[in-house]
Amino acid sequence: HKAKLMEANLSENLQEVLNNGKVIEKSQFKISDENAWLLYLEVVCLEYDGNAFDPSLLACVLAIEDTKLPDLIYNEREKLYETVSSENDLKQVQILNKPIPVTLSLIENDWLADPTDSDEQAGSVVSLCKIQKDWMVIRMPGENISPITFMQVLFPLAEAFVPKVGRVYENCVEG
């Protein structure tokens, strides 16, 4: 039961970030006034020890960046779309701004980054996601966290991890 709840929550959270207009320009998926490409992403967790959101979001962004779409034309006679692009003419899907996820857990009055499953069970957990200069609060199970705590503690703490997460993206692309 816990796994299904986590799966649904993770899916909803990933959609919220990836459907943000600052992350992906939806017009690049338009085929015609009535038709558009629809991307399906499937995230498979092979081993879980906490913080499923951050690596899942990174994997989704990298998968989207690796997606290439062909040009299509509508065949009136057949009543269907056909590709007109060769492998060399495919359009690369563009990410406007890579979302930077940082998940924190409150354990004994200290905020820990990238919590394990036992850290998540023991304290309040919050996932933050930076898109350009804005922060999104992705999930907040457990205790309520005051807006002052976000402004004075969590956003500055998460900001310190932004360059490190950016390097993770770079290393994945290079490696």
PDB file of C-alpha atoms in Angstrom:
ATOM      1  CA  HIS A   1       0.000   0.000   0.000  1.00  0.00           C
ATOM      2  CA  LYS A   2       2.817   2.413   0.889  1.00  0.00           C
ATOM      3  CA  ALA A   3       4.544   1.756  -2.443  1.00  0.00           C
ATOM      4  CA  LYS A   4       1.383   2.545  -4.452  1.00  0.00           C
ATOM      5  CA  LEU A   5       0.835   5.778  -2.500  1.00  0.00           C
ATOM      6  CA  MET A   6       4.460   6.796  -3.021  1.00  0.00           C
ATOM      7  CA  GLU A   7       4.222   5.938  -6.729  1.00  0.00           C
ATOM      8  CA  ALA A   8       1.119   8.097  -7.206  1.00  0.00           C
ATOM      9  CA  ASN A   9       2.642  10.973  -5.232  1.00  0.00           C
ATOM     10  CA  LEU A  10       5.900  10.763  -7.186  1.00  0.00           C
ATOM     11  CA  SER A  11       4.075  10.692 -10.518  1.00  0.00           C
ATOM     12  CA  GLU A  12       1.970  13.723  -9.570  1.00  0.00           C
ATOM     13  CA  ASN A  13       5.022  15.654  -8.361  1.00  0.00           C
ATOM     14  CA  LEU A  14       7.041  14.900 -11.492  1.00  0.00           C
ATOM     15  CA  GLN A  15       4.137  15.991 -13.704  1.00  0.00           C
ATOM     16  CA  GLU A  16       3.791  19.229 -11.753  1.00  0.00           C
ATOM     17  CA  VAL A  17       7.421  20.140 -12.392  1.00  0.00           C
ATOM     18  CA  LEU A  18       7.745  18.849 -15.954  1.00  0.00           C
ATOM     19  CA  ASN A  19       4.506  20.517 -17.091  1.00  0.00           C
ATOM     20  CA  ASN A  20       5.701  23.887 -15.796  1.00  0.00           C
ATOM     21  CA  GLY A  21       5.941  26.339 -18.702  1.00  0.00           C
ATOM     22  CA  LYS A  22       9.382  27.466 -17.497  1.00  0.00           C
ATOM     23  CA  VAL A  23      10.721  23.926 -17.958  1.00  0.00           C
ATOM     24  CA  ILE A  24       9.299  22.855 -21.323  1.00  0.00           C
ATOM     25  CA  GLU A  25       7.814  24.940 -24.121  1.00  0.00           C
ATOM     26  CA  LYS A  26       4.756  22.954 -25.107  1.00  0.00           C
ATOM     27  CA  SER A  27       4.539  24.436 -28.602  1.00  0.00           C
ATOM     28  CA  GLN A  28       7.469  22.237 -29.698  1.00  0.00           C
ATOM     29  CA  PHE A  29       5.095  19.259 -29.480  1.00  0.00           C
ATOM     30  CA  LYS A  30       2.456  20.767 -31.787  1.00  0.00           C
ATOM     31  CA  ILE A  31       1.753  18.805 -34.943  1.00  0.00           C
ATOM     32  CA  SER A  32      -1.383  20.704 -36.052  1.00  0.00           C
ATOM     33  CA  ASP A  33      -4.105  22.785 -34.429  1.00  0.00           C
ATOM     34  CA  GLU A  34      -5.777  19.594 -33.199  1.00  0.00           C
ATOM     35  CA  ASN A  35      -2.794  17.260 -32.709  1.00  0.00           C
ATOM     36  CA  ALA A  36       0.374  17.184 -30.653  1.00  0.00           C
ATOM     37  CA  TRP A  37       3.036  14.745 -29.592  1.00  0.00           C
ATOM     38  CA  LEU A  38       2.409  13.178 -26.208  1.00  0.00           C
ATOM     39  CA  LEU A  39       5.443  11.964 -24.293  1.00  0.00           C
ATOM     40  CA  TYR A  40       5.194   9.108 -21.838  1.00  0.00           C
ATOM     41  CA  LEU A  41       7.907   8.654 -19.254  1.00  0.00           C
ATOM     42  CA  GLU A  42       8.173   5.571 -17.126  1.00  0.00           C
ATOM     43  CA  VAL A  43      10.348   5.748 -14.039  1.00  0.00           C
ATOM     44  CA  VAL A  44      11.507   2.413 -12.667  1.00  0.00           C
ATOM     45  CA  CYS A  45      13.006   2.334  -9.193  1.00  0.00           C
ATOM     46  CA  LEU A  46      15.343  -0.630  -8.882  1.00  0.00           C
ATOM     47  CA  GLU A  47      16.242   0.033  -5.257  1.00  0.00           C
ATOM     48  CA  TYR A  48      14.709   2.486  -2.824  1.00  0.00           C
ATOM     49  CA  ASP A  49      16.456   3.954   0.178  1.00  0.00           C
ATOM     50  CA  GLY A  50      14.684   7.290   0.342  1.00  0.00           C
ATOM     51  CA  ASN A  51      14.421  10.467  -1.721  1.00  0.00           C
ATOM     52  CA  ALA A  52      12.829   9.049  -4.852  1.00  0.00           C
ATOM     53  CA  PHE A  53      11.945  12.509  -6.178  1.00  0.00           C
ATOM     54  CA  ASP A  54      15.386  13.996  -6.905  1.00  0.00           C
ATOM     55  CA  PRO A  55      16.904  11.167  -8.988  1.00  0.00           C
ATOM     56  CA  SER A  56      13.571  10.525 -10.732  1.00  0.00           C
ATOM     57  CA  LEU A  57      13.302  14.164 -11.822  1.00  0.00           C
ATOM     58  CA  LEU A  58      16.919  14.201 -13.007  1.00  0.00           C
ATOM     59  CA  ALA A  59      16.319  11.011 -15.023  1.00  0.00           C
ATOM     60  CA  CYS A  60      13.118  12.413 -16.570  1.00  0.00           C
ATOM     61  CA  VAL A  61      14.803  15.656 -17.627  1.00  0.00           C
ATOM     62  CA  LEU A  62      17.702  13.765 -19.188  1.00  0.00           C
ATOM     63  CA  ALA A  63      15.297  11.412 -20.990  1.00  0.00           C
ATOM     64  CA  ILE A  64      13.313  14.355 -22.376  1.00  0.00           C
ATOM     65  CA  GLU A  65      16.515  16.053 -23.518  1.00  0.00           C
ATOM     66  CA  ASP A  66      17.409  12.848 -25.349  1.00  0.00           C
ATOM     67  CA  THR A  67      14.056  12.769 -27.171  1.00  0.00           C
ATOM     68  CA  LYS A  68      13.966  13.558 -30.890  1.00  0.00           C
ATOM     69  CA  LEU A  69      10.768  14.087 -32.858  1.00  0.00           C
ATOM     70  CA  PRO A  70      10.289  13.660 -36.616  1.00  0.00           C
ATOM     71  CA  ASP A  71       8.480  16.136 -38.827  1.00  0.00           C
ATOM     72  CA  LEU A  72       5.069  14.878 -39.885  1.00  0.00           C
ATOM     73  CA  ILE A  73       2.700  15.563 -42.765  1.00  0.00           C
ATOM     74  CA  TYR A  74      -0.926  14.591 -42.986  1.00  0.00           C
ATOM     75  CA  ASN A  75      -1.761  12.121 -45.723  1.00  0.00           C
ATOM     76  CA  GLU A  76      -5.323  13.046 -46.774  1.00  0.00           C
ATOM     77  CA  ARG A  77      -5.865   9.842 -48.706  1.00  0.00           C
ATOM     78  CA  GLU A  78      -4.786   7.578 -45.829  1.00  0.00           C
ATOM     79  CA  LYS A  79      -6.166   9.906 -43.108  1.00  0.00           C
ATOM     80  CA  LEU A  80      -3.010   9.635 -41.025  1.00  0.00           C
ATOM     81  CA  TYR A  81       0.255  11.384 -40.301  1.00  0.00           C
ATOM     82  CA  GLU A  82       3.463  10.189 -41.900  1.00  0.00           C
ATOM     83  CA  THR A  83       7.059  11.012 -41.080  1.00  0.00           C
ATOM     84  CA  VAL A  84       8.964  13.154 -43.517  1.00  0.00           C
ATOM     85  CA  SER A  85      12.200  13.302 -41.565  1.00  0.00           C
ATOM     86  CA  SER A  86      15.207  11.123 -41.863  1.00  0.00           C
ATOM     87  CA  GLU A  87      17.228  10.165 -38.785  1.00  0.00           C
ATOM     88  CA  ASN A  88      19.400  13.241 -39.411  1.00  0.00           C
ATOM     89  CA  ASP A  89      16.432  15.651 -39.553  1.00  0.00           C
ATOM     90  CA  LEU A  90      14.838  14.846 -36.206  1.00  0.00           C
ATOM     91  CA  LYS A  91      14.045  17.766 -33.902  1.00  0.00           C
ATOM     92  CA  GLN A  92      15.626  17.626 -30.460  1.00  0.00           C
ATOM     93  CA  VAL A  93      13.152  18.323 -27.649  1.00  0.00           C
ATOM     94  CA  GLN A  94      14.341  21.374 -25.733  1.00  0.00           C
ATOM     95  CA  ILE A  95      14.328  21.912 -21.989  1.00  0.00           C
ATOM     96  CA  LEU A  96      14.046  25.646 -21.359  1.00  0.00           C
ATOM     97  CA  ASN A  97      15.297  25.531 -17.773  1.00  0.00           C
ATOM     98  CA  LYS A  98      16.496  22.448 -15.975  1.00  0.00           C
ATOM     99  CA  PRO A  99      14.663  22.058 -12.693  1.00  0.00           C
ATOM    100  CA  ILE A 100      17.046  21.606  -9.769  1.00  0.00           C
ATOM    101  CA  PRO A 101      15.591  19.342  -7.049  1.00  0.00           C
ATOM    102  CA  VAL A 102      16.757  19.386  -3.427  1.00  0.00           C
ATOM    103  CA  THR A 103      15.050  17.182  -0.839  1.00  0.00           C
ATOM    104  CA  LEU A 104      15.551  17.894   2.858  1.00  0.00           C
ATOM    105  CA  SER A 105      14.475  16.101   6.024  1.00  0.00           C
ATOM    106  CA  LEU A 106      14.275  17.528   9.548  1.00  0.00           C
ATOM    107  CA  ILE A 107      16.030  15.151  11.950  1.00  0.00           C
ATOM    108  CA  GLU A 108      16.558  16.230  15.568  1.00  0.00           C
ATOM    109  CA  ASN A 109      16.363  19.945  14.678  1.00  0.00           C
ATOM    110  CA  ASP A 110      18.825  19.665  11.768  1.00  0.00           C
ATOM    111  CA  TRP A 111      17.917  19.668   8.081  1.00  0.00           C
ATOM    112  CA  LEU A 112      19.606  16.874   6.130  1.00  0.00           C
ATOM    113  CA  ALA A 113      19.893  16.820   2.353  1.00  0.00           C
ATOM    114  CA  ASP A 114      19.113  13.707   0.306  1.00  0.00           C
ATOM    115  CA  PRO A 115      17.437  11.796   3.142  1.00  0.00           C
ATOM    116  CA  THR A 116      17.396   8.030   3.380  1.00  0.00           C
ATOM    117  CA  ASP A 117      14.166   6.108   3.877  1.00  0.00           C
ATOM    118  CA  SER A 118      14.769   5.974   7.648  1.00  0.00           C
ATOM    119  CA  ASP A 119      15.454   9.757   7.674  1.00  0.00           C
ATOM    120  CA  GLU A 120      12.155  10.311   5.865  1.00  0.00           C
ATOM    121  CA  GLN A 121      10.305   8.133   8.387  1.00  0.00           C
ATOM    122  CA  ALA A 122      11.873   9.926  11.356  1.00  0.00           C
ATOM    123  CA  GLY A 123      11.146  13.547  10.432  1.00  0.00           C
ATOM    124  CA  SER A 124       9.456  16.089   8.240  1.00  0.00           C
ATOM    125  CA  VAL A 125      10.436  15.934   4.588  1.00  0.00           C
ATOM    126  CA  VAL A 126      10.252  18.640   1.951  1.00  0.00           C
ATOM    127  CA  SER A 127      11.306  18.545  -1.687  1.00  0.00           C
ATOM    128  CA  LEU A 128      12.129  21.862  -3.255  1.00  0.00           C
ATOM    129  CA  CYS A 129      12.701  22.455  -6.925  1.00  0.00           C
ATOM    130  CA  LYS A 130      14.405  25.525  -8.359  1.00  0.00           C
ATOM    131  CA  ILE A 131      13.310  26.606 -11.818  1.00  0.00           C
ATOM    132  CA  GLN A 132      15.206  29.683 -12.946  1.00  0.00           C
ATOM    133  CA  LYS A 133      15.034  31.943  -9.889  1.00  0.00           C
ATOM    134  CA  ASP A 134      11.837  30.510  -8.419  1.00  0.00           C
ATOM    135  CA  TRP A 135      11.429  27.721  -5.903  1.00  0.00           C
ATOM    136  CA  MET A 136       8.574  25.223  -6.040  1.00  0.00           C
ATOM    137  CA  VAL A 137       7.599  23.320  -2.910  1.00  0.00           C
ATOM    138  CA  ILE A 138       6.966  19.828  -4.179  1.00  0.00           C
ATOM    139  CA  ARG A 139       5.915  17.766  -1.195  1.00  0.00           C
ATOM    140  CA  MET A 140       5.477  18.293   2.500  1.00  0.00           C
ATOM    141  CA  PRO A 141       4.377  15.182   4.340  1.00  0.00           C
ATOM    142  CA  GLY A 142       4.493  15.309   8.112  1.00  0.00           C
ATOM    143  CA  GLU A 143       4.452  18.466  10.148  1.00  0.00           C
ATOM    144  CA  ASN A 144       3.527  21.843   8.728  1.00  0.00           C
ATOM    145  CA  ILE A 145       6.528  24.004   7.961  1.00  0.00           C
ATOM    146  CA  SER A 146       6.134  27.725   8.492  1.00  0.00           C
ATOM    147  CA  PRO A 147       6.669  30.201   5.639  1.00  0.00           C
ATOM    148  CA  ILE A 148       9.364  31.861   7.759  1.00  0.00           C
ATOM    149  CA  THR A 149      11.265  28.552   7.929  1.00  0.00           C
ATOM    150  CA  PHE A 150      11.098  28.289   4.151  1.00  0.00           C
ATOM    151  CA  MET A 151      12.349  31.833   3.631  1.00  0.00           C
ATOM    152  CA  GLN A 152      15.031  31.932   6.318  1.00  0.00           C
ATOM    153  CA  VAL A 153      16.236  28.317   6.413  1.00  0.00           C
ATOM    154  CA  LEU A 154      15.111  25.985   3.627  1.00  0.00           C
ATOM    155  CA  PHE A 155      15.501  28.115   0.510  1.00  0.00           C
ATOM    156  CA  PRO A 156      19.020  29.318   1.485  1.00  0.00           C
ATOM    157  CA  LEU A 157      20.032  25.784   2.479  1.00  0.00           C
ATOM    158  CA  ALA A 158      18.704  24.313  -0.762  1.00  0.00           C
ATOM    159  CA  GLU A 159      20.394  27.097  -2.751  1.00  0.00           C
ATOM    160  CA  ALA A 160      23.762  25.825  -1.523  1.00  0.00           C
ATOM    161  CA  PHE A 161      23.084  22.505  -3.283  1.00  0.00           C
ATOM    162  CA  VAL A 162      22.085  23.998  -6.658  1.00  0.00           C
ATOM    163  CA  PRO A 163      25.637  23.988  -8.119  1.00  0.00           C
ATOM    164  CA  LYS A 164      26.165  20.373  -6.988  1.00  0.00           C
ATOM    165  CA  VAL A 165      22.941  19.180  -8.600  1.00  0.00           C
ATOM    166  CA  GLY A 166      23.870  21.124 -11.753  1.00  0.00           C
ATOM    167  CA  ARG A 167      27.131  19.167 -11.866  1.00  0.00           C
ATOM    168  CA  VAL A 168      25.154  15.919 -11.596  1.00  0.00           C
ATOM    169  CA  TYR A 169      23.290  16.896 -14.793  1.00  0.00           C
ATOM    170  CA  GLU A 170      26.576  17.696 -16.517  1.00  0.00           C
ATOM    171  CA  ASN A 171      28.203  14.439 -15.409  1.00  0.00           C
ATOM    172  CA  CYS A 172      25.230  12.416 -16.678  1.00  0.00           C
ATOM    173  CA  VAL A 173      25.409  14.045 -20.096  1.00  0.00           C
ATOM    174  CA  GLU A 174      29.192  13.595 -20.343  1.00  0.00           C
ATOM    175  CA  GLY A 175      29.276  10.077 -18.917  1.00  0.00           C
TER     176      GLY A 175
END
